[in-house]
């Protein structure tokens, strides 16, 4: 079976139920066994403002939200006016004729499918908000999805309001479906069913589930988009799973709560976005100095300052890298897709505990909030849990215990508070192997150097454990696209299109940012005649990091910082511009 | 209840504290009020017969915040102003531990003020001892949030023009369920306040006049001795909230020390839903396949 795919855009005013319509389409498709990838472009208002959801549906796994549109569902005039030009030729435009008007000078290559929503349902006691449901029904016909799944989804959404409400919504959707069937041809033959239903999830939900599977027992947060949905998931499921979930007074408290819980011996997680992370930075160093494991997610949004609360960017890398004063061991990970978010949590907790360091996880709004289908079979619950020497509950009586004992790896055995017979203080001031809190001891130059060497030594061993980066695509290619974190799925598709256009291209998608796998990265970059670093920021933070860590200066850069995620077409266009016009940075100022 | 504090003073005077002696002697200035606080805490723990390994002493930064290094117990010496959140995290993860927070007035009522108020309204079972010397000691003598109006310090050479915060009144208004004030110059009374504070179920604040003999030449031992009196000696009833507030506002020729207020209500731990599964630090890690499948089912 050849791959089939369709991209649907749904837009309207915030509060009109765009999210619900979009989620319904996503769920219906996933229950068909089809894959989806959706991205919600929204604004920082609760009502009003333009909300725009693009859902890509395909018979095979897809890794980004795409860059075109086959079907436009306009819930208001604004949506039609804004997005009409994005629809591919022969595309479909679905709208309620009672609220949206097709302009006089409309494009002739589209199929306009006006549905008189209210009139259709007047005998059913139609409420204006139900135009979504009518159009959802119509879309189900146009997309050739099975109507029985609409019933199931309505059941899920409205079950708490009682059977009559479910029934009414199903009826309303059916009117839309019937009307479309009578009046419009479908966009293609029926979507083939996939082998089994799939789960629809987000990066944030996968972080949360992954953390719990990895043994997280403490989650603290202060609400900040786009990290908040991790808090919401934990708040909902934490209590029954035995996870203490705490919304604190601010991010200073959040991270210190997490460090306290980590010190007491549980796997502790917190998450925020850039502004909150700024407040956490002093404590990141505290975790490193006291050798307390903690995992922190920074779901980046556009910055600086409070910046773009609802838009995506990858511009906090230097902030993660430079978080907290002084030199100290840490780790920075940038997971690349929803499933990777899940498994990264297990890795992060294992690194954090085995090395007794803070582990910083970079996500962004695109990765954290996008919706994606995942095969439930790919979510394994028996993730490896390795606490190293970090949660000891006893210590032999005949052995002296030094909390910060100088060891060959820099990692000292960590006995948990409450363990009989042992006592120590973990100090954020410089200290010796026993943790003595006398400044003459900590500031003694010889001892200070010894303590620094001990802590920093961890990085050497950590670096050796980091998997070597793998190129995706051919070993050798004309162009190598280098990116980090969430853009992986976009780069792979862009590389594919470039290769088909005659420019052989491969991808190096980096997840391990610090310590940096310099040798492995150099092995890849050295082979490539044209290395182009693609990132969602202004200053080329990864590009400079690569240069700092390896001395390698990339040949070109594709950057984006307008708040909207990269799309494959944008990367393709950027690479072509660099190759053809001889510029080094696309788009440039 | 009023006399409970006084009853203990006799018993606590001579308890042996060797079991609670830390690895090193404090490097505080000779005569520093903090020695008395350290001794009082050791006596309180000894009196209550709490094993040192069941205690975690958490602090921020400051002279007084070095205390965890000088006592035998588990300790966490954290960031300036952030001791309470660390302590709250520890307590939530392992509520079996006795968590005692020690620090200075700058640490607790300056940089840590937000955490202070929120910790009190949460009513976690934590004991918070503030060594209030009305000055910033470790940074060599700047004005603090509890410095009196008019005092000249390194950072207020023309006299402090801000009025002080009133930690006792603040604690009462913020929902602290045990509010007391001690004086380093009355160590057995202080020790008994601390012992009661540790035994108290819920958040206990013990603000302590702990003179800085190096940088504060106004609020000296002698200055306090002339003014302080024990609430217990005057038959103050610590269950009387209105009267506690009245006493909290008394600061001048006569300054009350002792137990202002105590009430027993539900603690945060009593309400924490996750504890139905047991204490977090004792929980097995990970998800069972059934639990996992159920969570994924919500996404189908
Ligand atoms: C974020 C931060 N700001 C400032 C300091 C410097 N600092 C260290 S201790 C201290 C004040 C100490 O006063 P207090 O808390 O009253 O304790 P004391 O030394 O008087 O016992 C300050 C401002 C710091 N360590 N961290």
CSV table of N, CA, C and O in Angstrom, one decimal, chain A residues 6-64:
chain,number,residue,atom,x,y,z
A,6,UNK,N,-3.0,13.3,4.3
A,6,UNK,CA,-3.9,14.5,4.2
A,6,UNK,C,-3.6,15.4,5.3
A,6,UNK,O,-3.4,15.0,6.5
A,7,UNK,N,-3.6,16.7,5.0
A,7,UNK,CA,-3.4,17.7,6.1
A,7,UNK,C,-4.6,18.6,6.2
A,7,UNK,O,-5.1,19.1,5.2
A,8,UNK,N,-5.1,18.6,7.4
A,8,UNK,CA,-6.3,19.4,7.7
A,8,UNK,C,-6.0,20.6,8.6
A,8,UNK,O,-5.2,20.4,9.6
A,9,UNK,N,-6.5,21.7,8.3
A,9,UNK,CA,-6.3,22.9,9.2
A,9,UNK,C,-7.7,23.3,9.8
A,9,UNK,O,-8.7,23.4,9.0
A,10,UNK,N,-7.7,23.5,11.1
A,10,UNK,CA,-8.9,23.9,11.7
A,10,UNK,C,-8.7,25.3,12.4
A,10,UNK,O,-7.7,25.4,13.2
A,11,UNK,N,-9.5,26.3,12.1
A,11,UNK,CA,-9.2,27.6,12.8
A,11,UNK,C,-10.4,28.3,13.2
A,11,UNK,O,-11.5,28.0,12.7
A,12,UNK,N,-10.3,29.1,14.2
A,12,UNK,CA,-11.4,29.9,14.7
A,12,UNK,C,-10.9,30.8,15.8
A,12,UNK,O,-9.7,30.9,16.1
A,13,UNK,N,-11.9,31.3,16.6
A,13,UNK,CA,-11.5,32.1,17.7
A,13,UNK,C,-11.3,31.3,18.9
A,13,UNK,O,-11.9,30.2,19.0
A,14,UNK,N,-10.4,31.7,19.8
A,14,UNK,CA,-10.2,30.9,21.0
A,14,UNK,C,-11.5,30.8,21.8
A,14,UNK,O,-12.3,31.7,21.8
A,15,UNK,N,-11.8,29.6,22.3
A,15,UNK,CA,-13.0,29.5,23.0
A,15,UNK,C,-14.1,28.9,22.2
A,15,UNK,O,-15.2,28.5,22.6
A,16,UNK,N,-13.9,28.8,20.9
A,16,UNK,CA,-14.9,28.2,20.0
A,16,UNK,C,-14.8,26.7,19.9
A,16,UNK,O,-15.5,26.1,19.1
A,17,UNK,N,-13.8,26.1,20.6
A,17,UNK,CA,-13.8,24.7,20.6
A,17,UNK,C,-12.9,24.1,19.4
A,17,UNK,O,-13.1,23.0,19.0
A,18,UNK,N,-11.9,24.9,19.0
A,18,UNK,CA,-11.1,24.4,17.9
A,18,UNK,C,-10.3,23.2,18.4
A,18,UNK,O,-10.1,22.2,17.7
A,19,UNK,N,-9.8,23.3,19.7
A,19,UNK,CA,-9.0,22.3,20.3
A,19,UNK,C,-9.8,21.0,20.3
A,19,UNK,O,-9.3,19.9,19.9
A,20,UNK,N,-11.1,21.1,20.6
A,20,UNK,CA,-11.9,19.9,20.7
A,20,UNK,C,-12.2,19.3,19.3
A,20,UNK,O,-12.1,18.1,19.1
A,21,UNK,N,-12.4,20.2,18.4
A,21,UNK,CA,-12.7,19.7,17.0
A,21,UNK,C,-11.4,19.0,16.5
A,21,UNK,O,-11.4,17.9,15.9
A,22,UNK,N,-10.3,19.6,16.7
A,22,UNK,CA,-9.0,19.1,16.3
A,22,UNK,C,-8.7,17.8,17.0
A,22,UNK,O,-8.3,16.8,16.3
A,23,UNK,N,-8.9,17.8,18.3
A,23,UNK,CA,-8.6,16.5,19.0
A,23,UNK,C,-9.5,15.4,18.6
A,23,UNK,O,-9.1,14.2,18.5
A,24,UNK,N,-10.8,15.8,18.3
A,24,UNK,CA,-11.7,14.7,17.8
A,24,UNK,C,-11.2,14.1,16.5
A,24,UNK,O,-11.2,12.9,16.3
A,25,UNK,N,-10.8,15.0,15.6
A,25,UNK,CA,-10.3,14.4,14.3
A,25,UNK,C,-9.1,13.6,14.5
A,25,UNK,O,-9.0,12.5,14.0
A,26,UNK,N,-8.2,14.0,15.4
A,26,UNK,CA,-7.0,13.3,15.7
A,26,UNK,C,-7.3,11.9,16.3
A,26,UNK,O,-6.8,10.9,15.9
A,27,UNK,N,-8.3,11.9,17.2
A,27,UNK,CA,-8.7,10.6,17.9
A,27,UNK,C,-9.3,9.7,16.9
A,27,UNK,O,-9.1,8.5,16.9
A,28,UNK,N,-10.2,10.3,16.1
A,28,UNK,CA,-10.9,9.4,15.1
A,28,UNK,C,-9.9,8.8,14.2
A,28,UNK,O,-10.0,7.6,13.9
A,29,UNK,N,-9.0,9.5,13.7
A,29,UNK,CA,-8.0,9.0,12.8
A,29,UNK,C,-7.1,7.9,13.5
A,29,UNK,O,-6.9,6.9,13.0
A,30,UNK,N,-6.7,8.2,14.8
A,30,UNK,CA,-5.9,7.3,15.5
A,30,UNK,C,-6.6,6.0,15.8
A,30,UNK,O,-6.0,4.9,15.8
A,31,UNK,N,-7.9,6.1,16.0
A,31,UNK,CA,-8.7,4.8,16.2
A,31,UNK,C,-8.8,4.0,15.0
A,31,UNK,O,-9.0,2.8,15.0
A,32,UNK,N,-8.7,4.7,13.8
A,32,UNK,CA,-8.6,4.1,12.5
A,32,UNK,C,-7.3,3.3,12.4
A,32,UNK,O,-7.1,2.6,11.4
A,33,UNK,N,-6.4,3.6,13.3
A,33,UNK,CA,-5.0,3.1,13.1
A,33,UNK,C,-4.2,3.9,12.2
A,33,UNK,O,-3.1,3.5,11.7
A,34,UNK,N,-4.7,5.2,12.0
A,34,UNK,CA,-3.9,6.1,11.2
A,34,UNK,C,-3.0,6.9,12.1
A,34,UNK,O,-3.2,7.1,13.2
A,35,UNK,N,-1.9,7.4,11.5
A,35,UNK,CA,-1.0,8.3,12.3
A,35,UNK,C,-1.4,9.7,12.1
A,35,UNK,O,-1.8,10.2,11.1
A,36,UNK,N,-1.2,10.5,13.2
A,36,UNK,CA,-1.4,11.9,13.1
A,36,UNK,C,-0.2,12.7,13.7
A,36,UNK,O,0.6,12.1,14.5
A,37,UNK,N,0.0,13.9,13.3
A,37,UNK,CA,1.0,14.8,13.9
A,37,UNK,C,0.3,16.1,13.8
A,37,UNK,O,-0.1,16.6,12.8
A,38,UNK,N,0.1,16.8,15.0
A,38,UNK,CA,-0.7,18.0,15.0
A,38,UNK,C,0.0,19.1,15.7
A,38,UNK,O,0.8,18.8,16.7
A,39,UNK,N,-0.1,20.3,15.3
A,39,UNK,CA,0.5,21.5,16.0
A,39,UNK,C,-0.6,22.6,16.1
A,39,UNK,O,-1.2,22.9,15.1
A,40,UNK,N,-0.6,23.1,17.3
A,40,UNK,CA,-1.6,24.1,17.6
A,40,UNK,C,-0.9,25.4,17.7
A,40,UNK,O,-0.1,25.6,18.5
A,41,UNK,N,-1.3,26.4,16.9
A,41,UNK,CA,-0.8,27.7,16.9
A,41,UNK,C,-1.8,28.6,17.6
A,41,UNK,O,-2.9,28.8,17.1
A,42,UNK,N,-1.4,29.1,18.8
A,42,UNK,CA,-2.4,29.8,19.6
A,42,UNK,C,-1.8,31.1,20.2
A,42,UNK,O,-0.6,31.3,20.0
A,43,UNK,N,-2.6,31.8,20.8
A,43,UNK,CA,-2.2,33.1,21.4
A,43,UNK,C,-2.4,33.1,22.9
A,43,UNK,O,-3.2,32.4,23.4
A,44,UNK,N,-1.8,34.1,23.5
A,44,UNK,CA,-1.9,34.2,25.0
A,44,UNK,C,-3.1,34.9,25.4
A,44,UNK,O,-3.1,35.9,26.1
A,45,UNK,N,-4.3,34.4,24.9
A,45,UNK,CA,-5.6,35.0,25.4
A,45,UNK,C,-6.5,33.8,25.6
A,45,UNK,O,-6.3,32.7,25.1
A,46,UNK,N,-7.4,34.0,26.5
A,46,UNK,CA,-8.3,32.9,26.8
A,46,UNK,C,-9.5,32.8,25.9
A,46,UNK,O,-9.9,31.8,25.5
A,47,UNK,N,-10.0,34.0,25.5
A,47,UNK,CA,-11.0,34.1,24.5
A,47,UNK,C,-10.6,35.1,23.4
A,47,UNK,O,-9.9,36.0,23.7
A,48,UNK,N,-11.2,34.9,22.2
A,48,UNK,CA,-10.8,35.8,21.1
A,48,UNK,C,-9.4,35.4,20.7
A,48,UNK,O,-8.8,34.5,21.2
A,49,UNK,N,-8.9,36.1,19.7
A,49,UNK,CA,-7.6,35.7,19.2
A,49,UNK,C,-7.7,34.5,18.2
A,49,UNK,O,-8.6,33.8,18.3
A,50,UNK,N,-6.7,34.4,17.4
A,50,UNK,CA,-6.8,33.3,16.3
A,50,UNK,C,-6.2,32.1,16.8
A,50,UNK,O,-5.0,32.0,17.3
A,51,UNK,N,-6.9,31.0,16.8
A,51,UNK,CA,-6.4,29.7,17.1
A,51,UNK,C,-6.4,28.8,15.9
A,51,UNK,O,-7.4,28.8,15.1
A,52,UNK,N,-5.3,28.1,15.7
A,52,UNK,CA,-5.1,27.4,14.4
A,52,UNK,C,-4.4,26.1,14.6
A,52,UNK,O,-3.4,26.1,15.2
A,53,UNK,N,-5.1,25.1,14.3
A,53,UNK,CA,-4.6,23.7,14.5
A,53,UNK,C,-4.4,23.0,13.2
A,53,UNK,O,-5.3,23.0,12.4
A,54,UNK,N,-3.2,22.5,12.9
A,54,UNK,CA,-2.9,21.8,11.7
A,54,UNK,C,-2.7,20.3,12.1
A,54,UNK,O,-1.8,20.0,12.9
A,55,UNK,N,-3.5,19.4,11.5
A,55,UNK,CA,-3.4,18.0,11.7
A,55,UNK,C,-3.0,17.3,10.5
A,55,UNK,O,-3.7,17.4,9.5
A,56,UNK,N,-1.9,16.6,10.5
A,56,UNK,CA,-1.5,15.8,9.4
A,56,UNK,C,-1.9,14.3,9.7
A,56,UNK,O,-1.5,13.8,10.7
A,57,UNK,N,-2.6,13.7,8.7
A,57,UNK,CA,-3.0,12.3,8.9
A,57,UNK,C,-2.4,11.5,7.9
A,57,UNK,O,-2.4,11.9,6.7
A,58,UNK,N,-1.8,10.4,8.2
A,58,UNK,CA,-1.2,9.5,7.2
A,58,UNK,C,-1.3,8.1,7.6
A,58,UNK,O,-1.5,7.7,8.7
A,59,UNK,N,-1.0,7.2,6.6
A,59,UNK,CA,-1.1,5.8,6.8
A,59,UNK,C,0.2,5.3,7.4
A,59,UNK,O,0.3,4.1,7.8
A,60,UNK,N,1.2,6.1,7.4
A,60,UNK,CA,2.5,5.7,8.0
A,60,UNK,C,2.9,6.7,9.0
A,60,UNK,O,2.4,7.8,9.0
A,61,UNK,N,3.8,6.3,9.9
A,61,UNK,CA,4.3,7.3,10.9
A,61,UNK,C,4.9,8.5,10.3
A,61,UNK,O,5.6,8.5,9.3
A,62,UNK,N,4.4,9.7,10.8
A,62,UNK,CA,5.0,11.0,10.3
A,62,UNK,C,5.6,11.7,11.5
A,62,UNK,O,5.2,11.5,12.7
A,63,UNK,N,6.5,12.6,11.2
A,63,UNK,CA,7.3,13.2,12.3
A,63,UNK,C,7.3,14.7,12.4
A,63,UNK,O,8.1,15.3,13.1
A,64,UNK,N,6.4,15.3,11.6
A,64,UNK,CA,6.2,16.7,11.8
A,64,UNK,C,4.8,17.1,11.3
A,64,UNK,O,4.1,16.3,10.8
